[in-house]
Amino acid sequence: MASKASRSAKSPFPLADYLKQVLTARVYDVAIESDLAPARNLSRRLHNKVLVKREDQQPVFSFKLRGAYNKMAHLTPEQVKKGVICASAGNHAQGVALSAARMNTRAVIVMPITTPQVKVDAVKALGGEVVLVGDSYSDAYEHAVKLQQKEDLTFIHPFDDPFVIAGQGTIAMEILRQHQGPLDAIFVPIGGGGLISGIAGYVKAVRPEIKVIGVQMTDSDAMARSVAGGQRVALPDVGLFADGTAVKQVGTQTFRMVSEFVDDFICVDTDAVCAAIKDIFIDTRSIVEPSGAMAVAAVKKYAAEHKTKGETYVAILSGANMNFERLRFVAERAEVGEEREALLAVTIPEERGSFRRFCEVIGELPRGPRNVTEFNYRMSATPEHGEAHVFVGLTTSARGESPRIAEAFEHAGFKAIDLTYDELAKEHLRYMVGGRSPLADNERLLRFIFPERPGALVKFLKLMQPSWNISLFHYRHHGADYGQILVGIQAPEHDDKAFKRFLMALDYPWIDETDNPAYRLFLRQPDAA
């Protein structure tokens, strides 16, 4: 969390004039007054009242429509006739495209190549002429400025413009009208700063006792760094997970307004945002984009760090233009972000029975019982010291439990490394456990469907003959009531009848994949029996 912003800078225009612009902004020709909804489940968990401002309900699923239309509504007829241009990571682009369609004028939209396809398609559907350039908003902005001069179009800035800022300020006007009781803080995501400038400027004029807290990603914190340093800072790179706030340098006007009116900053990381997306879904049944969930992630962090109770917070859900394909990543990281899952690397003896003993230790962990959320193991291809390494995920009941779980494994005689906060492990290594093993002779590969209930794995292990060995095990919990599990079992051919009896007694659906060409190509030794 950054230090409190300096209040020495001057506002870019008189506050009285700014308030008039907010109160007379032309946003409701195209935008709606979005709901200010209670997040009941999150409120109970945090012991504070959390309200969410549902800007994901706008026609373009983002607040950006407000500022874009307000700016374009103030253009001269000649400017409207020639057309407009903007640079945007996606949401402002849709606002400009929809506004241009309403005004029957041309809109050229320059977007980063990294823009989610759902946003690109939405802009095209609204009639915008899309040009894809660069990896970030700043790259797109530089190209848009050149096109604007070449084609004599009017530039509609996504954040550094008084009319755009005033349009976004109508959100604060709605919040204070919708909730007239005590309000302790409003949490606002920051990219270039237009949204928080509009909200903070209005709130500090009308209800100055309410804190306005800016939220940035840890890898895209240009505004927090700029305010801390007293001048605008240009970041060399920005993270692209929260593409809606991936801005390398904030605006001149927004920097001045944020320096004057914003009380504090909170930075959040990818896992925290993924967890917040899940929290929002639980309370609203809506899926917001990463930038849209940043404010909720910050509310959780603020309440935890300050140990608050009984306070009232508003989080701005700024947008919901999420690529469907990204949901897999979000679901994977949400549990770690909420610290409901611990990830560990555990070393076990490479010998028969060690897998079963390992599972017994899991059942005896403190604050148990714990569900296994992930288990990746392959018989070691290099049996030095007779050890095998297991990547395991376990449910947790409270934050900060993963070090204690690792210690419990150590006390039980298993070496353990806490990987809960290891980005390499979470992003890549968990999918790379495996490969060929020269030790995996007589290996049969089967896919099972296990019921997701306690004891399912223990039943499997107990029914196995002691002379058989598990040479491969891969499982990841995906939220269903059953789990897909891949198992390698070393059982010689003369045990065929016993193996069939084992499968019948187990009574779990299964498929024999021993002759699968992918298995033979990537996992099985070419000369394996």
PDB file of C-alpha atoms in Angstrom, residues 386-490:
ATOM      1  CA  GLY A 386      15.313 -43.749  -3.919  1.00  0.00           C
ATOM      2  CA  GLU A 387      13.159 -40.590  -3.784  1.00  0.00           C
ATOM      3  CA  ALA A 388      10.141 -39.344  -5.744  1.00  0.00           C
ATOM      4  CA  HIS A 389       8.718 -35.838  -5.931  1.00  0.00           C
ATOM      5  CA  VAL A 390       4.991 -35.144  -5.709  1.00  0.00           C
ATOM      6  CA  PHE A 391       3.189 -31.913  -6.599  1.00  0.00           C
ATOM      7  CA  VAL A 392       0.123 -31.739  -4.359  1.00  0.00           C
ATOM      8  CA  GLY A 393      -2.663 -29.231  -3.715  1.00  0.00           C
ATOM      9  CA  LEU A 394      -4.660 -29.270  -0.464  1.00  0.00           C
ATOM     10  CA  THR A 395      -7.621 -27.246   0.738  1.00  0.00           C
ATOM     11  CA  THR A 396      -7.028 -24.773   3.559  1.00  0.00           C
ATOM     12  CA  SER A 397      -9.408 -23.288   6.096  1.00  0.00           C
ATOM     13  CA  ALA A 398      -7.621 -19.985   6.729  1.00  0.00           C
ATOM     14  CA  ARG A 399      -4.983 -17.692   5.273  1.00  0.00           C
ATOM     15  CA  GLY A 400      -1.339 -18.459   5.942  1.00  0.00           C
ATOM     16  CA  GLU A 401      -1.793 -22.184   6.566  1.00  0.00           C
ATOM     17  CA  SER A 402       0.516 -23.464   3.835  1.00  0.00           C
ATOM     18  CA  PRO A 403       3.777 -23.081   5.847  1.00  0.00           C
ATOM     19  CA  ARG A 404       2.224 -25.030   8.733  1.00  0.00           C
ATOM     20  CA  ILE A 405       1.106 -27.792   6.367  1.00  0.00           C
ATOM     21  CA  ALA A 406       4.641 -28.035   4.994  1.00  0.00           C
ATOM     22  CA  GLU A 407       5.965 -28.296   8.559  1.00  0.00           C
ATOM     23  CA  ALA A 408       3.486 -31.089   9.329  1.00  0.00           C
ATOM     24  CA  PHE A 409       4.787 -33.111   6.385  1.00  0.00           C
ATOM     25  CA  GLU A 410       8.337 -32.558   7.628  1.00  0.00           C
ATOM     26  CA  HIS A 411       7.400 -33.835  11.091  1.00  0.00           C
ATOM     27  CA  ALA A 412       5.876 -36.922   9.449  1.00  0.00           C
ATOM     28  CA  GLY A 413       9.182 -37.647   7.718  1.00  0.00           C
ATOM     29  CA  PHE A 414       8.422 -36.220   4.267  1.00  0.00           C
ATOM     30  CA  LYS A 415      10.489 -33.334   2.925  1.00  0.00           C
ATOM     31  CA  ALA A 416       8.161 -30.531   1.798  1.00  0.00           C
ATOM     32  CA  ILE A 417       8.506 -27.189  -0.003  1.00  0.00           C
ATOM     33  CA  ASP A 418       5.699 -24.611   0.078  1.00  0.00           C
ATOM     34  CA  LEU A 419       4.934 -23.581  -3.534  1.00  0.00           C
ATOM     35  CA  THR A 420       1.759 -21.617  -2.806  1.00  0.00           C
ATOM     36  CA  TYR A 421       3.401 -18.327  -3.751  1.00  0.00           C
ATOM     37  CA  ASP A 422       5.781 -19.655  -6.410  1.00  0.00           C
ATOM     38  CA  GLU A 423       4.748 -18.187  -9.773  1.00  0.00           C
ATOM     39  CA  LEU A 424       6.809 -20.666 -11.829  1.00  0.00           C
ATOM     40  CA  ALA A 425       5.186 -23.610 -10.091  1.00  0.00           C
ATOM     41  CA  LYS A 426       1.654 -22.206 -10.438  1.00  0.00           C
ATOM     42  CA  GLU A 427       2.040 -21.101 -14.045  1.00  0.00           C
ATOM     43  CA  HIS A 428       4.083 -23.924 -15.576  1.00  0.00           C
ATOM     44  CA  LEU A 429       5.630 -26.686 -13.487  1.00  0.00           C
ATOM     45  CA  ARG A 430       2.333 -28.116 -12.240  1.00  0.00           C
ATOM     46  CA  TYR A 431       1.587 -29.140 -15.849  1.00  0.00           C
ATOM     47  CA  MET A 432       5.042 -30.565 -16.516  1.00  0.00           C
ATOM     48  CA  VAL A 433       5.284 -33.290 -13.872  1.00  0.00           C
ATOM     49  CA  GLY A 434       5.778 -36.546 -15.733  1.00  0.00           C
ATOM     50  CA  GLY A 435       7.549 -37.976 -18.733  1.00  0.00           C
ATOM     51  CA  ARG A 436       9.045 -41.343 -19.540  1.00  0.00           C
ATOM     52  CA  SER A 437      10.433 -43.514 -16.786  1.00  0.00           C
ATOM     53  CA  PRO A 438      12.722 -46.518 -17.397  1.00  0.00           C
ATOM     54  CA  LEU A 439      11.490 -47.905 -14.080  1.00  0.00           C
ATOM     55  CA  ALA A 440       7.854 -48.136 -15.208  1.00  0.00           C
ATOM     56  CA  ASP A 441       7.895 -51.692 -16.550  1.00  0.00           C
ATOM     57  CA  ASN A 442       4.619 -53.646 -16.729  1.00  0.00           C
ATOM     58  CA  GLU A 443       2.780 -50.339 -16.603  1.00  0.00           C
ATOM     59  CA  ARG A 444      -0.935 -50.215 -17.351  1.00  0.00           C
ATOM     60  CA  LEU A 445      -2.420 -46.758 -17.910  1.00  0.00           C
ATOM     61  CA  LEU A 446      -6.055 -46.182 -16.972  1.00  0.00           C
ATOM     62  CA  ARG A 447      -8.389 -43.228 -16.778  1.00  0.00           C
ATOM     63  CA  PHE A 448     -10.841 -43.330 -13.884  1.00  0.00           C
ATOM     64  CA  ILE A 449     -13.827 -41.257 -12.865  1.00  0.00           C
ATOM     65  CA  PHE A 450     -13.676 -40.932  -9.086  1.00  0.00           C
ATOM     66  CA  PRO A 451     -16.595 -39.593  -7.049  1.00  0.00           C
ATOM     67  CA  GLU A 452     -15.569 -36.340  -5.350  1.00  0.00           C
ATOM     68  CA  ARG A 453     -16.089 -37.521  -1.793  1.00  0.00           C
ATOM     69  CA  PRO A 454     -13.859 -38.406   1.152  1.00  0.00           C
ATOM     70  CA  GLY A 455     -12.517 -41.933   1.015  1.00  0.00           C
ATOM     71  CA  ALA A 456     -12.637 -42.412  -2.747  1.00  0.00           C
ATOM     72  CA  LEU A 457      -8.867 -42.525  -3.104  1.00  0.00           C
ATOM     73  CA  VAL A 458      -8.381 -44.622   0.047  1.00  0.00           C
ATOM     74  CA  LYS A 459     -10.821 -47.208  -1.338  1.00  0.00           C
ATOM     75  CA  PHE A 460      -8.756 -47.348  -4.518  1.00  0.00           C
ATOM     76  CA  LEU A 461      -5.514 -47.898  -2.585  1.00  0.00           C
ATOM     77  CA  LYS A 462      -6.936 -50.534  -0.249  1.00  0.00           C
ATOM     78  CA  LEU A 463      -8.276 -52.653  -3.114  1.00  0.00           C
ATOM     79  CA  MET A 464      -4.947 -52.682  -4.922  1.00  0.00           C
ATOM     80  CA  GLN A 465      -2.756 -55.732  -4.386  1.00  0.00           C
ATOM     81  CA  PRO A 466       0.316 -54.956  -2.238  1.00  0.00           C
ATOM     82  CA  SER A 467       2.594 -56.302  -4.990  1.00  0.00           C
ATOM     83  CA  TRP A 468       1.371 -53.681  -7.468  1.00  0.00           C
ATOM     84  CA  ASN A 469       2.832 -50.208  -7.609  1.00  0.00           C
ATOM     85  CA  ILE A 470       1.515 -46.818  -8.666  1.00  0.00           C
ATOM     86  CA  SER A 471       3.950 -45.409 -11.219  1.00  0.00           C
ATOM     87  CA  LEU A 472       1.943 -42.353 -12.345  1.00  0.00           C
ATOM     88  CA  PHE A 473      -0.898 -40.344 -10.836  1.00  0.00           C
ATOM     89  CA  HIS A 474      -2.497 -37.182 -12.185  1.00  0.00           C
ATOM     90  CA  TYR A 475      -5.534 -35.440 -10.727  1.00  0.00           C
ATOM     91  CA  ARG A 476      -6.892 -31.891 -10.549  1.00  0.00           C
ATOM     92  CA  HIS A 477     -10.166 -30.878  -8.928  1.00  0.00           C
ATOM     93  CA  HIS A 478     -12.303 -28.847 -11.354  1.00  0.00           C
ATOM     94  CA  GLY A 479     -15.375 -28.197  -9.229  1.00  0.00           C
ATOM     95  CA  ALA A 480     -17.512 -31.052 -10.537  1.00  0.00           C
ATOM     96  CA  ASP A 481     -19.022 -33.844  -8.416  1.00  0.00           C
ATOM     97  CA  TYR A 482     -16.579 -36.298  -9.991  1.00  0.00           C
ATOM     98  CA  GLY A 483     -12.875 -36.212 -10.757  1.00  0.00           C
ATOM     99  CA  GLN A 484     -10.942 -37.298 -13.847  1.00  0.00           C
ATOM    100  CA  ILE A 485      -7.878 -39.262 -12.733  1.00  0.00           C
ATOM    101  CA  LEU A 486      -5.063 -40.793 -14.748  1.00  0.00           C
ATOM    102  CA  VAL A 487      -3.203 -43.666 -13.048  1.00  0.00           C
ATOM    103  CA  GLY A 488      -0.266 -45.814 -14.030  1.00  0.00           C
ATOM    104  CA  ILE A 489      -0.251 -49.197 -12.264  1.00  0.00           C
ATOM    105  CA  GLN A 490       2.582 -51.675 -12.458  1.00  0.00           C
TER     106      GLN A 490
END
